[in-house]
Short mmCIF file of C-alpha atoms and ligand atoms in Angstrom, two decimals:
data_model
loop_
_atom_site.label_atom_id
_atom_site.label_comp_id
_atom_site.label_asym_id
_atom_site.label_seq_id
_atom_site.Cartn_x
_atom_site.Cartn_y
_atom_site.Cartn_z
CA MET E 1 154.61 83.81 93.55
CA TYR E 2 151.85 83.27 96.10
CA ILE E 3 148.39 84.31 95.00
CA ILE E 4 145.95 84.84 97.89
CA MET E 5 142.30 84.53 96.80
CA LEU E 6 139.89 86.67 98.72
CA GLY E 7 136.15 86.73 98.50
CA ALA E 8 133.04 85.57 100.07
CA PRO E 9 131.71 82.04 99.78
CA GLY E 10 130.30 81.66 96.28
CA SER E 11 132.31 84.62 94.83
CA GLY E 12 133.96 82.27 92.27
CA LYS E 13 137.44 82.35 93.80
CA GLY E 14 137.62 78.57 93.78
CA THR E 15 136.94 78.43 90.05
CA LEU E 16 139.37 81.34 89.29
CA ALA E 17 141.97 79.74 91.56
CA LYS E 18 141.85 76.48 89.51
CA GLU E 19 142.39 78.47 86.28
CA LEU E 20 145.22 80.45 87.73
CA SER E 21 146.78 77.27 89.05
CA LYS E 22 146.88 75.82 85.44
CA GLU E 23 147.98 79.03 83.86
CA TYR E 24 150.94 79.63 86.20
CA ASN E 25 151.60 75.97 87.13
CA LEU E 26 151.24 76.69 90.81
CA VAL E 27 149.52 74.28 93.24
CA HIS E 28 146.04 75.25 94.36
CA ILE E 29 145.63 74.87 98.05
CA SER E 30 142.07 75.13 99.45
CA THR E 31 141.77 74.85 103.16
CA GLY E 32 138.05 74.14 102.80
CA ASP E 33 138.84 71.22 100.41
CA ILE E 34 141.49 69.85 102.81
CA PHE E 35 138.95 70.04 105.74
CA ARG E 36 136.28 68.35 103.65
CA GLU E 37 138.67 65.57 102.66
CA ASN E 38 139.53 64.98 106.32
CA ILE E 39 135.83 64.93 107.30
CA LYS E 40 135.11 62.38 104.54
CA ASN E 41 138.03 60.22 105.75
CA GLU E 42 136.91 60.63 109.44
CA THR E 43 140.37 61.75 110.55
CA GLU E 44 140.95 63.42 114.03
CA LEU E 45 141.43 66.74 112.20
CA GLY E 46 138.23 66.18 110.20
CA LYS E 47 136.22 65.44 113.35
CA LYS E 48 137.46 68.52 115.16
CA ALA E 49 137.01 70.81 112.04
CA ASN E 50 133.51 69.47 111.39
CA GLU E 51 132.24 70.74 114.71
CA TYR E 52 132.74 74.31 113.40
CA ILE E 53 132.26 73.86 109.66
CA SER E 54 128.74 72.29 110.13
CA LYS E 55 127.69 75.44 111.96
CA GLY E 56 129.19 77.77 109.37
CA GLN E 57 131.84 78.87 111.79
CA LEU E 58 135.62 79.29 111.20
CA VAL E 59 137.85 76.43 112.34
CA PRO E 60 140.16 77.70 115.16
CA ASP E 61 143.32 79.40 114.03
CA ASP E 62 145.83 76.94 115.62
CA LEU E 63 144.39 73.91 113.77
CA THR E 64 144.14 75.81 110.46
CA ILE E 65 147.55 77.48 110.62
CA ASP E 66 149.33 74.21 111.43
CA LEU E 67 147.56 72.49 108.55
CA VAL E 68 148.65 75.20 106.08
CA LYS E 69 152.27 75.42 107.29
CA ASN E 70 152.54 71.62 106.80
CA ARG E 71 151.17 71.95 103.25
CA LEU E 72 153.37 74.90 102.38
CA SER E 73 156.40 72.88 103.53
CA GLN E 74 155.94 70.29 100.75
CA GLU E 75 158.23 70.20 97.72
CA ASP E 76 155.52 71.16 95.18
CA VAL E 77 155.17 74.67 96.82
CA LYS E 78 158.64 75.75 96.13
CA ASN E 79 157.59 78.11 93.36
CA GLY E 80 154.61 79.39 95.36
CA ALA E 81 150.95 78.54 95.46
CA ILE E 82 147.42 79.78 94.97
CA LEU E 83 145.92 80.00 98.45
CA ASP E 84 142.09 79.71 98.42
CA GLY E 85 140.20 80.16 101.70
CA PHE E 86 143.36 81.01 103.65
CA PRO E 87 144.11 83.45 105.32
CA ARG E 88 140.77 84.43 106.79
CA THR E 89 141.87 86.17 110.02
CA THR E 90 144.56 88.76 110.60
CA HIS E 91 146.40 86.22 112.82
CA GLN E 92 146.47 83.74 110.00
CA ALA E 93 147.71 86.47 107.52
CA GLU E 94 150.50 87.38 109.98
CA GLU E 95 151.56 83.79 110.48
CA LEU E 96 151.56 83.22 106.67
CA GLU E 97 153.70 86.23 106.15
CA LYS E 98 156.18 85.12 108.77
CA PHE E 99 156.27 81.64 107.23
CA ILE E 100 156.86 82.92 103.75
CA LYS E 101 159.56 85.25 104.89
CA ASN E 102 161.45 82.65 106.82
CA ASN E 103 161.02 79.71 104.42
CA ASN E 104 160.44 80.84 100.88
CA PRO E 105 160.55 84.59 100.40
CA ILE E 106 158.79 85.17 97.08
CA GLN E 107 156.20 87.75 96.06
CA THR E 108 152.62 87.73 97.36
CA VAL E 109 149.63 89.15 95.53
CA ALA E 110 146.07 89.21 96.97
CA VAL E 111 143.14 89.12 94.57
CA LEU E 112 139.74 90.08 95.96
CA LEU E 113 136.41 89.19 94.13
CA ASP E 114 133.92 91.78 95.43
CA ILE E 115 130.32 90.77 94.78
CA PRO E 116 126.97 91.90 96.44
CA ASP E 117 125.61 89.41 99.03
CA GLU E 118 122.23 88.77 97.42
CA ASP E 119 123.89 87.59 94.15
CA LEU E 120 126.19 85.36 96.25
CA VAL E 121 123.31 83.63 98.01
CA LYS E 122 121.72 82.82 94.70
CA ARG E 123 125.00 81.59 93.36
CA VAL E 124 125.85 79.24 96.27
CA VAL E 125 122.31 77.77 96.56
CA ASN E 126 122.59 76.60 92.97
CA ARG E 127 126.18 75.45 93.15
CA VAL E 128 127.08 71.85 92.30
CA ILE E 129 130.56 70.30 92.22
CA CYS E 130 132.13 67.32 90.61
CA SER E 131 132.17 64.32 92.92
CA ASN E 132 135.53 63.20 91.53
CA LYS E 133 138.00 65.12 93.79
CA GLU E 134 140.77 64.81 91.29
CA CYS E 135 138.63 66.97 88.95
CA GLY E 136 136.70 69.14 91.46
CA ALA E 137 134.98 71.20 88.66
CA ILE E 138 132.43 73.63 89.79
CA TYR E 139 129.07 74.38 88.02
CA ASN E 140 125.95 76.49 88.77
CA THR E 141 122.51 75.16 87.80
CA GLU E 142 121.49 78.77 86.86
CA PHE E 143 124.60 80.52 85.56
CA ARG E 144 127.16 77.91 84.57
CA LYS E 145 125.21 74.80 83.63
CA PRO E 146 126.91 71.50 82.74
CA LYS E 147 126.14 70.33 79.24
CA GLN E 148 124.28 67.30 80.65
CA GLU E 149 122.31 67.80 83.92
CA GLY E 150 124.07 66.28 86.93
CA ILE E 151 127.10 65.22 85.02
CA CYS E 152 130.59 66.82 84.92
CA ASP E 153 131.56 68.06 81.45
CA ILE E 154 135.24 67.40 82.12
CA CYS E 155 135.40 63.87 83.59
CA GLY E 156 131.81 62.56 83.31
CA SER E 157 131.47 62.05 87.00
CA LYS E 158 128.33 62.75 89.04
CA LEU E 159 127.70 66.29 90.21
CA ILE E 160 126.84 66.77 93.85
CA LYS E 161 125.96 69.57 96.33
CA ARG E 162 128.22 70.47 99.17
CA ALA E 163 126.64 69.85 102.48
CA ASP E 164 127.10 73.43 103.61
CA ASP E 165 125.69 75.03 100.35
CA ASN E 166 122.20 75.73 101.73
CA GLU E 167 120.68 79.16 102.31
CA GLU E 168 120.72 79.19 106.14
CA THR E 169 124.38 78.08 106.33
CA VAL E 170 125.34 80.50 103.45
CA ARG E 171 123.86 83.47 105.30
CA ASP E 172 125.75 82.43 108.45
CA ARG E 173 128.99 82.03 106.38
CA LEU E 174 128.38 85.46 104.73
CA LYS E 175 128.10 87.00 108.14
CA VAL E 176 131.26 85.28 109.39
CA TYR E 177 132.99 86.39 106.12
CA HIS E 178 132.04 90.06 106.64
CA ASP E 179 132.94 90.02 110.27
CA ASN E 180 136.41 88.74 109.38
CA SER E 181 137.20 89.90 105.89
CA LYS E 182 137.31 93.64 106.59
CA GLU E 183 140.53 93.31 108.55
CA ILE E 184 142.09 90.83 106.05
CA ILE E 185 141.30 93.12 103.11
CA GLU E 186 142.71 96.07 105.01
CA TYR E 187 145.80 94.02 105.83
CA TYR E 188 146.63 93.35 102.22
CA ASP E 189 145.64 96.81 101.21
CA ASN E 190 148.14 98.27 103.65
CA GLU E 191 150.76 95.87 102.33
CA ASN E 192 150.08 97.34 98.89
CA VAL E 193 149.38 93.99 97.24
CA LEU E 194 145.58 94.04 96.90
CA PHE E 195 143.93 93.72 93.48
CA THR E 196 140.17 94.03 93.58
CA LEU E 197 137.80 92.83 90.87
CA HIS E 198 134.04 93.51 90.69
CA PRO E 199 132.92 90.52 88.60
CA ASN E 200 129.44 90.51 86.90
CA ILE E 201 128.33 86.98 87.87
CA TYR E 202 125.48 87.05 85.39
CA SER E 203 127.85 87.31 82.51
CA GLU E 204 128.60 84.21 80.55
CA THR E 205 132.27 85.25 80.27
CA VAL E 206 132.80 86.18 83.94
CA LEU E 207 135.50 83.64 84.43
CA GLU E 208 137.45 84.62 81.28
CA ASP E 209 136.99 88.30 82.21
CA ASN E 210 138.37 87.69 85.71
CA LEU E 211 141.27 85.60 84.34
CA SER E 212 142.39 88.14 81.83
CA LYS E 213 142.21 90.97 84.35
CA VAL E 214 144.33 89.08 86.89
CA LYS E 215 146.79 88.02 84.25
CA GLY E 216 147.17 91.64 83.12
CA HIS E 217 147.71 92.70 86.70
CA LEU E 218 150.26 90.05 87.50
CA LYS E 219 152.15 90.84 84.31
CA GLU E 220 152.51 94.39 85.51
CA LYS E 221 153.25 93.74 89.23
CA VAL E 222 155.05 90.45 89.59
CA THR E 223 158.73 90.38 89.03
CA LYS E 224 159.72 87.11 90.79
P1 LIG L 1 135.42 77.01 102.03
O1 LIG L 1 135.37 75.92 101.12
O2 LIG L 1 136.72 77.92 101.76
O3 LIG L 1 134.14 77.96 101.93
O4 LIG L 1 135.52 76.52 103.52
C1 LIG L 1 134.51 75.78 104.08
C2 LIG L 1 134.56 75.85 105.57
O5 LIG L 1 135.90 75.40 106.10
C3 LIG L 1 134.46 77.35 106.12
O6 LIG L 1 133.13 77.73 106.30
C4 LIG L 1 135.20 77.19 107.52
O7 LIG L 1 134.42 76.62 108.48
C5 LIG L 1 136.33 76.21 107.19
N1 LIG L 1 137.54 76.90 106.77
C6 LIG L 1 138.13 76.89 105.53
N2 LIG L 1 139.27 77.70 105.51
C7 LIG L 1 139.47 78.18 106.69
C8 LIG L 1 140.32 79.08 107.36
N3 LIG L 1 141.34 79.72 106.67
N4 LIG L 1 140.14 79.37 108.70
C9 LIG L 1 139.13 78.88 109.40
N5 LIG L 1 138.21 78.02 108.89
C10 LIG L 1 138.35 77.71 107.60
#
């Protein structure tokens, strides 16, 4: 199955995607992570993408769609994948649907994390991530603190802030998200594959709650 994670920046979709990836043994493909890796390695793609990412804008569709199609053609995606951060436009969604139909026609489910903007700003501004990309654990200095400040609970690496996790960029990204997400949410709603969660991000058990709701939903809906 393909699970498409939908939700604004900071909605917790990355964290939930990682858990779902373990639970169902599906690769977790985050377009944001792939772009950041390319920026770090100063590849041509990274340089082009960074012109948009640094301003909180979307990377153009042609670059993004090619990148995802390449990734979905790899062997480890034959049972499906968790897509995190893609699609973000209707054109991307249509191209994805065509690709899946033509190459690997298995079931698609979209999971939307619906959270008020002001809660999201607080969450993103306090977000720190593990500097070890193999681990990539995500923490929040207010709601999901690591046991030891600045250190990853899982692998012991240093925790860092993402360059685009500041209030000004987050507000720009939320605006971009709202401008684009309406059509994407409608797209999956019309396809009858949308599952919406309204997580309470102040709850200690928000991740477990989300996970159990999604598992319950998939058990009922996914047959292949
Ligand atoms: P994320 O980590 O998903 O918040 O992505 C970080 C940034 O990468 C976004 O603000 C966009 O600039 C870019 N990006 C990630 N995924 C996409 C996509 N599907 N389409 C266009 N731009 C993207």
